């Protein structure tokens, strides 16, 4: 992001925030330019909110919670969510194009991803009237029961790699639970989140239920939202270091938190696997989203009898990846999402070489005519990687695959678990017993066997260890947006006088 330049060529304008059901100019924020990562040039002007804007958004969310939204029965919330899902589906292609412009994600990926979000919103709608409590048997002097009630106002902070998907994973369960939301998208990719405001308004959601305030994180709208005393919960996807800062800032008001953080996922290829299928998954999961996904199998663990074959196959398949303008549906892989991420990826490639890993292919910024000015990196493969190397231990978030050899099942499990993270993992084998043995011992929130990156709205997603707190998707996600209230009703109305004698 850069400061807006009045004399610049005409740009798409998203110069209003969405607060209390209306698009409004920022009160103490600013207008900034959003950079197209495929060209390195501005393509849109976007409104960023400041403290007064966050105050307005939180107040609107609080009023909606106390007003019509808070009194709305679950089946009516479900109907609104379904209407929103249908509108979303009708606009999915346009939303995907905007996400590609803002983030650089290849349009073929954006279309496949965004095209499925309406299914997720419909699924959350189906749960909006299912948050039932239970009756607790005791004796006939009391009727004891629990109720599930919304946690309150949610501050949802989403990342720059998959802004629409991350918004879906937070808005869906929050709204199904009856919460209200202030959505703060990443400063690098704010446009599609603002577009959601139009859909919520068109669907008929009461004002204040969803508010959208782009802005900076540190010293900006994000930091202020986290510390705001009228925000009851923060749902954050991003880096672990940022999560720790959020935790400290929000602790003063005893907020609830869910964190979906990083990963350095092991993708284990045993020698008895169907190697063709395993390679399909392993190369896809190394370079999808230009490597900018915490679930990707960036550590590829390969059993020694097939190690050289896998290295050669990775190199060959890297040469088949079409890297270019992301709006071209023939493109497989677009650019890194912003200049800082480009620099980070290139620095890790230098580190890998310095650590003694063998650079098999890639490892450089692309500079062809179709790449000029953009943040493009060639698909990169390192062989001979040790799990002690930084490229195997730290999240790069670029199209860099680290191929690590192993001898046997025990060593594969040890390497897989030798990480600070525990988000996802995958393994390929034709031995059913091995599949269950290994999957049960991997310390990760989601393990795939003979497939990879199968993620749906109904399957809980989240991590062990430094990969986060709580779960997104699945019924489990709804729990983090609900509180449990216990109610005890006396059936006699009698209470003894403790001081009678």
XYZ file of C-alpha atoms in Angstrom:
501
model
C 0.000 0.000 0.000
C 1.091 3.563 -0.687
C -0.450 6.947 -0.008
C -3.110 7.837 -2.541
C -1.927 10.034 -5.419
C -4.632 12.413 -6.703
C -2.911 12.803 -10.068
C -2.778 9.060 -10.785
C -4.598 7.473 -13.726
C -8.242 6.542 -13.051
C -8.410 3.648 -10.613
C -11.241 1.505 -9.329
C -12.697 3.236 -6.300
C -13.671 1.547 -3.063
C -13.473 4.738 -1.063
C -16.137 4.063 1.573
C -16.385 1.826 4.605
C -19.442 -0.341 5.307
C -20.831 0.603 8.738
C -24.343 0.239 10.170
C -25.792 -0.999 6.883
C -24.471 1.852 4.719
C -21.359 2.840 2.816
C -19.788 5.868 4.496
C -16.616 7.902 4.084
C -13.943 7.294 6.733
C -14.030 9.823 9.571
C -10.429 9.660 10.686
C -8.978 7.127 8.285
C -7.536 7.715 4.830
C -7.627 6.662 1.197
C -4.852 4.367 -0.008
C -3.902 2.684 -3.247
C -4.111 -1.080 -3.547
C -1.278 -2.573 -5.591
C -1.855 -5.146 -8.332
C 0.866 -7.740 -7.599
C 0.912 -8.815 -11.248
C 2.151 -5.378 -12.330
C 3.459 -3.709 -9.179
C 1.205 -0.746 -9.964
C -1.898 0.634 -8.195
C -5.236 -0.586 -9.485
C -7.735 0.650 -6.870
C -8.281 3.327 -4.255
C -9.552 1.935 -0.943
C -10.909 3.532 2.218
C -9.056 2.733 5.431
C -10.712 3.303 8.787
C -9.305 4.956 11.885
C -10.256 4.838 15.544
C -13.481 6.799 15.201
C -14.535 4.531 12.360
C -13.886 1.433 14.474
C -15.850 3.014 17.333
C -18.804 3.585 14.975
C -18.632 0.041 13.645
C -18.458 -1.535 17.096
C -21.306 0.655 18.357
C -23.421 -0.380 15.365
C -22.630 -4.046 16.012
C -23.520 -3.667 19.687
C -26.811 -1.938 18.842
C -27.753 -4.655 16.340
C -27.012 -7.305 18.958
C -29.282 -5.565 21.447
C -31.894 -4.863 18.785
C -33.450 -6.727 15.871
C -30.646 -9.212 15.262
C -30.442 -10.229 18.895
C -34.193 -10.834 19.006
C -34.344 -12.649 15.658
C -35.085 -16.377 15.927
C -32.594 -18.790 14.431
C -34.722 -19.812 11.483
C -34.998 -16.181 10.381
C -31.233 -15.714 10.635
C -30.921 -18.876 8.557
C -33.215 -17.438 5.873
C -31.075 -14.297 5.632
C -27.907 -16.357 5.381
C -29.438 -18.436 2.597
C -30.449 -15.302 0.721
C -26.907 -13.983 1.110
C -25.494 -17.320 -0.097
C -27.615 -17.175 -3.248
C -26.523 -13.607 -3.981
C -22.922 -14.628 -3.350
C -23.234 -17.516 -5.809
C -24.621 -15.198 -8.477
C -21.643 -12.848 -8.013
C -18.984 -15.527 -7.542
C -17.181 -14.934 -10.833
C -17.004 -11.174 -10.286
C -15.770 -11.698 -6.725
C -13.128 -14.153 -7.957
C -11.863 -11.655 -10.524
C -11.590 -8.961 -7.850
C -9.725 -11.337 -5.542
C -7.291 -12.111 -8.351
C -6.727 -8.406 -9.054
C -6.117 -7.674 -5.382
C -4.077 -10.737 -4.335
C -2.536 -12.031 -7.566
C -4.038 -15.470 -7.146
C -4.459 -17.297 -10.458
C -8.030 -16.816 -11.648
C -8.534 -20.546 -12.205
C -7.857 -21.031 -8.475
C -9.988 -18.079 -7.416
C -12.923 -19.335 -9.469
C -12.715 -22.826 -7.984
C -12.407 -21.513 -4.431
C -14.888 -18.628 -4.453
C -17.348 -20.692 -6.445
C -17.773 -23.004 -3.459
C -18.245 -20.407 -0.730
C -22.006 -20.229 -1.216
C -22.182 -23.895 -0.192
C -20.419 -23.003 3.045
C -22.827 -20.150 3.798
C -25.775 -22.464 3.126
C -24.270 -25.018 5.500
C -23.888 -22.431 8.241
C -27.473 -21.364 7.640
C -28.542 -24.940 8.354
C -27.007 -24.645 11.841
C -28.468 -21.255 12.760
C -31.390 -22.785 14.679
C -29.541 -25.849 16.005
C -27.636 -24.343 18.943
C -29.679 -26.242 21.509
C -28.938 -26.563 25.203
C -29.759 -29.556 27.374
C -31.803 -30.444 30.420
C -29.758 -31.512 33.439
C -31.442 -34.139 35.642
C -31.183 -33.403 39.377
C -34.335 -33.806 41.482
C -37.929 -32.640 41.325
C -37.222 -29.477 43.330
C -35.510 -27.756 40.404
C -35.599 -27.604 36.650
C -31.989 -27.179 35.468
C -31.118 -26.481 31.850
C -28.509 -24.841 29.635
C -28.878 -22.374 26.775
C -26.378 -21.500 24.057
C -26.157 -17.737 23.528
C -24.014 -15.618 21.175
C -20.635 -14.584 22.514
C -21.414 -11.027 21.338
C -19.549 -8.640 19.041
C -16.819 -10.369 17.045
C -13.770 -8.673 15.582
C -12.810 -10.772 12.538
C -9.307 -10.129 11.198
C -8.518 -11.859 7.919
C -5.280 -12.476 5.961
C -4.131 -11.362 2.526
C -3.705 -14.774 0.892
C -7.361 -15.928 0.800
C -9.448 -12.931 1.922
C -12.851 -14.214 0.802
C -12.366 -17.738 2.121
C -11.123 -16.470 5.478
C -14.072 -14.075 5.708
C -16.452 -16.944 4.953
C -14.916 -19.116 7.665
C -15.532 -16.379 10.239
C -18.732 -14.729 9.082
C -20.559 -18.030 8.563
C -20.329 -19.427 12.104
C -20.502 -16.001 13.756
C -23.779 -15.124 12.044
C -25.213 -18.616 12.499
C -24.517 -18.272 16.233
C -26.256 -14.898 16.369
C -23.165 -12.735 16.823
C -22.517 -9.422 15.096
C -19.247 -8.735 13.316
C -16.708 -6.038 12.558
C -14.572 -7.392 9.715
C -11.056 -5.982 9.310
C -9.449 -7.394 6.141
C -5.702 -7.384 5.527
C -4.429 -4.028 4.363
C -2.932 -5.583 1.203
C -6.216 -7.154 -0.005
C -9.226 -5.161 1.227
C -11.364 -4.863 -1.906
C -13.359 -8.089 -1.912
C -14.312 -7.712 1.737
C -15.889 -4.333 0.985
C -17.841 -5.961 -1.843
C -19.413 -8.272 0.742
C -21.113 -5.243 2.256
C -23.229 -4.800 -0.867
C -24.358 -8.411 -0.680
C -25.260 -8.229 3.024
C -27.284 -5.084 2.373
C -29.033 -6.652 -0.631
C -29.823 -9.787 1.395
C -31.684 -7.671 3.952
C -29.451 -8.066 6.996
C -30.330 -5.505 9.689
C -27.928 -2.543 9.872
C -24.904 -3.156 12.091
C -24.917 -6.947 11.911
C -21.880 -6.922 9.615
C -19.522 -3.943 9.429
C -16.423 -3.800 7.231
C -13.508 -1.547 8.132
C -10.247 -2.024 6.227
C -7.150 -0.508 7.758
C -3.671 -1.154 8.982
C -2.955 -3.645 11.735
C -0.299 -2.188 13.986
C -1.138 1.337 15.170
C -4.331 1.250 13.120
C -7.826 -0.158 12.894
C -6.714 -3.713 13.663
C -4.880 -2.903 16.857
C -7.686 -0.654 18.069
C -10.339 -3.270 17.283
C -8.462 -5.891 19.306
C -8.247 -3.673 22.379
C -11.795 -2.297 22.096
C -13.738 -2.895 25.329
C -17.023 -3.541 23.489
C -15.605 -6.348 21.342
C -16.200 -9.746 22.942
C -14.160 -12.016 20.695
C -11.349 -11.827 18.156
C -11.161 -14.371 15.330
C -7.783 -13.997 13.634
C -5.989 -15.715 10.782
C -2.358 -14.787 10.215
C 1.123 -15.002 11.678
C 1.922 -16.350 15.123
C 3.848 -13.231 16.138
C 0.799 -11.100 15.386
C -1.423 -13.491 17.339
C 0.769 -13.037 20.415
C 0.458 -9.267 20.095
C -3.322 -9.608 19.733
C -3.467 -11.845 22.793
C -1.617 -9.306 24.922
C -3.729 -6.390 23.665
C -7.026 -8.220 24.159
C -6.222 -9.775 27.527
C -7.093 -6.575 29.378
C -10.765 -7.018 28.459
C -10.800 -10.842 28.828
C -11.849 -11.420 25.236
C -12.384 -14.811 23.661
C -9.931 -15.765 20.906
C -9.613 -18.160 18.020
C -6.364 -18.205 16.076
C -5.656 -19.927 12.762
C -1.928 -19.486 12.357
C 0.946 -20.913 10.374
C 2.067 -24.337 9.316
C 5.051 -26.222 7.988
C 3.132 -29.253 6.908
C 4.763 -32.631 6.261
C 3.665 -34.457 3.121
C 4.951 -38.019 3.434
C 5.477 -40.212 0.370
C 6.158 -43.864 1.232
C 7.816 -46.066 -1.366
C 4.708 -48.254 -1.665
C 2.459 -45.322 -2.623
C 0.777 -44.870 -5.967
C 3.571 -42.503 -6.950
C 1.804 -40.854 -9.865
C -1.128 -39.821 -7.664
C 1.175 -38.849 -4.809
C 3.169 -36.608 -7.144
C -0.011 -35.005 -8.441
C -0.893 -34.046 -4.880
C 2.609 -33.162 -3.708
C 3.419 -30.800 -6.575
C -0.016 -29.208 -6.436
C 0.235 -28.661 -2.707
C 3.698 -27.142 -3.057
C 2.761 -24.476 -5.607
C -0.983 -23.819 -5.288
C -1.646 -20.194 -4.365
C 1.979 -19.480 -5.284
C 2.855 -21.330 -2.067
C 0.912 -18.806 0.019
C -1.160 -21.184 2.118
C -0.431 -22.414 5.621
C -1.870 -25.850 4.749
C 0.470 -26.580 1.845
C 2.854 -29.509 2.070
C 6.044 -27.488 1.934
C 8.071 -30.278 3.609
C 7.922 -33.256 1.264
C 9.208 -36.332 3.111
C 10.187 -39.054 0.641
C 11.257 -42.627 1.412
C 14.757 -43.285 0.044
C 13.948 -46.034 -2.516
C 11.907 -43.513 -4.538
C 13.668 -40.300 -3.472
C 15.677 -39.691 -6.668
C 12.618 -40.466 -8.778
C 10.543 -37.948 -6.847
C 13.227 -35.251 -7.109
C 13.391 -35.721 -10.887
C 9.597 -35.661 -11.168
C 9.349 -32.442 -9.136
C 11.893 -30.786 -11.410
C 10.059 -31.925 -14.543
C 6.672 -30.816 -13.258
C 8.020 -27.430 -12.172
C 8.836 -26.818 -15.816
C 5.193 -27.401 -16.732
C 3.816 -24.765 -14.382
C 2.575 -21.772 -16.355
C 3.483 -18.691 -14.328
C 2.037 -15.487 -15.675
C -0.779 -12.934 -15.683
C -3.246 -14.246 -13.099
C -6.364 -13.070 -14.964
C -5.488 -15.411 -17.830
C -7.391 -18.618 -17.060
C -4.587 -20.616 -18.705
C -2.174 -19.446 -15.979
C -1.398 -21.991 -13.273
C 0.405 -19.699 -10.846
C 0.318 -15.957 -10.345
C 2.678 -13.668 -8.424
C 3.403 -13.338 -4.749
C 0.721 -11.160 -3.189
C 2.912 -8.175 -2.336
C 6.463 -6.870 -2.526
C 7.340 -7.761 1.063
C 6.380 -11.395 0.501
C 8.415 -11.506 -2.714
C 11.484 -10.281 -0.819
C 10.867 -12.807 1.963
C 10.608 -15.744 -0.433
C 13.745 -14.766 -2.331
C 15.659 -14.373 0.939
C 14.674 -17.891 2.033
C 15.840 -19.281 -1.305
C 19.234 -17.676 -0.648
C 19.189 -19.158 2.850
C 18.465 -22.647 1.546
C 21.419 -22.499 -0.801
C 23.670 -21.153 1.946
C 22.570 -23.964 4.277
C 23.740 -26.552 1.764
C 20.473 -27.679 0.205
C 20.616 -28.510 -3.494
C 18.668 -26.045 -5.632
C 17.197 -28.374 -8.244
C 15.152 -25.843 -10.198
C 13.696 -22.355 -9.905
C 14.955 -20.098 -7.172
C 14.671 -16.779 -8.982
C 12.337 -13.922 -9.755
C 10.813 -14.131 -13.221
C 11.445 -11.215 -15.528
C 9.864 -12.074 -18.884
C 7.664 -9.580 -20.755
C 4.547 -11.018 -19.110
C 6.165 -10.697 -15.685
C 7.479 -7.132 -15.919
C 6.939 -5.246 -12.680
C 5.099 -8.137 -11.058
C 6.101 -10.207 -8.041
C 6.598 -13.512 -9.860
C 8.819 -16.341 -8.563
C 9.651 -19.531 -10.423
C 8.446 -22.783 -8.831
C 11.381 -23.848 -6.695
C 12.624 -27.262 -5.605
C 15.306 -27.998 -3.012
C 16.674 -31.533 -2.607
C 18.969 -32.956 0.039
C 17.170 -30.938 2.696
C 17.695 -31.632 6.391
C 14.822 -30.969 8.770
C 17.225 -28.817 10.796
C 17.520 -26.266 7.976
C 15.581 -23.016 8.194
C 13.823 -23.730 4.885
C 12.382 -26.840 6.575
C 11.524 -25.221 9.892
C 10.217 -21.759 9.061
C 7.145 -20.843 7.060
C 8.252 -19.319 3.755
C 4.847 -18.700 2.135
C 6.296 -18.966 -1.339
C 6.438 -21.653 -4.067
C 9.348 -23.483 -2.439
C 9.300 -27.261 -1.921
C 11.863 -28.822 0.425
C 12.395 -32.551 -0.303
C 13.589 -34.461 2.757
C 14.643 -38.143 2.563
C 13.752 -40.716 5.224
C 14.355 -44.433 5.736
C 11.437 -45.923 7.633
C 8.090 -45.253 9.256
C 9.535 -44.236 12.621
C 11.876 -41.713 11.055
C 9.052 -40.262 8.939
C 6.901 -39.726 12.036
C 9.801 -38.200 13.959
C 10.579 -35.724 11.163
C 6.903 -34.893 10.651
C 6.449 -34.013 14.321
C 9.777 -32.189 14.668
C 8.272 -28.755 14.112
C 6.784 -25.929 16.125
C 3.663 -26.206 13.998
C 0.854 -28.736 13.796
C -1.735 -27.556 11.322
C -2.021 -30.192 8.583
C -0.197 -33.248 7.279
C -0.539 -35.793 4.517
C 0.712 -39.273 3.721
C 0.622 -41.659 0.777
C 0.841 -45.435 1.149
C -0.878 -48.569 -0.145
C -0.607 -50.196 3.294
C -3.873 -49.597 5.181
C -2.322 -50.516 8.518
C 0.525 -48.071 8.001
C -1.932 -45.364 6.997
C -3.758 -45.653 10.317
C -0.603 -46.072 12.403
C 1.109 -43.014 10.973
C -1.979 -40.788 10.849
C -2.735 -41.482 14.510
C 0.760 -40.407 15.601
C 1.091 -37.162 13.658
C 0.574 -34.103 15.817
C -1.589 -32.082 13.455
C -5.157 -30.820 13.415
C -5.940 -32.357 10.028
C -4.297 -35.406 8.437
C -4.966 -36.503 4.869
C -4.338 -40.066 3.697
C -3.932 -40.700 -0.047
C -5.256 -37.214 -0.772
C -4.247 -33.702 0.195
C -5.856 -30.368 1.052
C -9.381 -31.739 1.152
C -10.988 -28.911 3.138
C -14.730 -28.379 3.349
C -17.120 -26.312 5.465
C -18.158 -29.400 7.460
C -14.630 -30.632 8.329
C -13.030 -28.967 11.370
C -9.852 -27.081 10.477
C -7.230 -25.820 12.891
C -3.939 -26.726 14.459
C -1.961 -28.141 17.323
C 0.954 -26.330 18.956
C 1.904 -22.990 17.368
C -0.637 -23.414 14.579
C -3.455 -21.919 16.575
C -6.326 -22.109 19.045
C -9.746 -23.501 18.258
C -11.247 -24.730 15.010
C -12.795 -23.179 11.942
C -15.386 -25.061 9.891
C -17.344 -28.000 11.208
C -19.830 -27.881 14.045
C -16.852 -27.323 16.350
C -16.397 -23.816 14.902
C -19.873 -22.805 16.039
C -18.927 -23.541 19.657
C -16.337 -20.767 19.718
C -19.020 -18.178 18.905
C -21.394 -19.348 21.659
C -21.456 -19.112 25.428
C -23.265 -21.586 27.697
C -25.760 -20.217 30.192
C -27.029 -22.487 32.993
C -30.492 -21.697 34.370
C -31.907 -23.207 37.583
C -35.638 -22.826 38.230
C -37.054 -23.891 41.565
C -40.265 -25.872 41.231
C -41.275 -25.080 44.828
C -40.294 -21.442 45.220
C -39.114 -22.227 48.760
C -35.772 -21.136 50.269
C -34.844 -21.812 53.879
C -34.071 -19.015 56.324
C -30.469 -19.647 57.286
C -30.794 -17.364 60.336
C -34.031 -18.647 61.819
C -32.260 -20.344 64.715
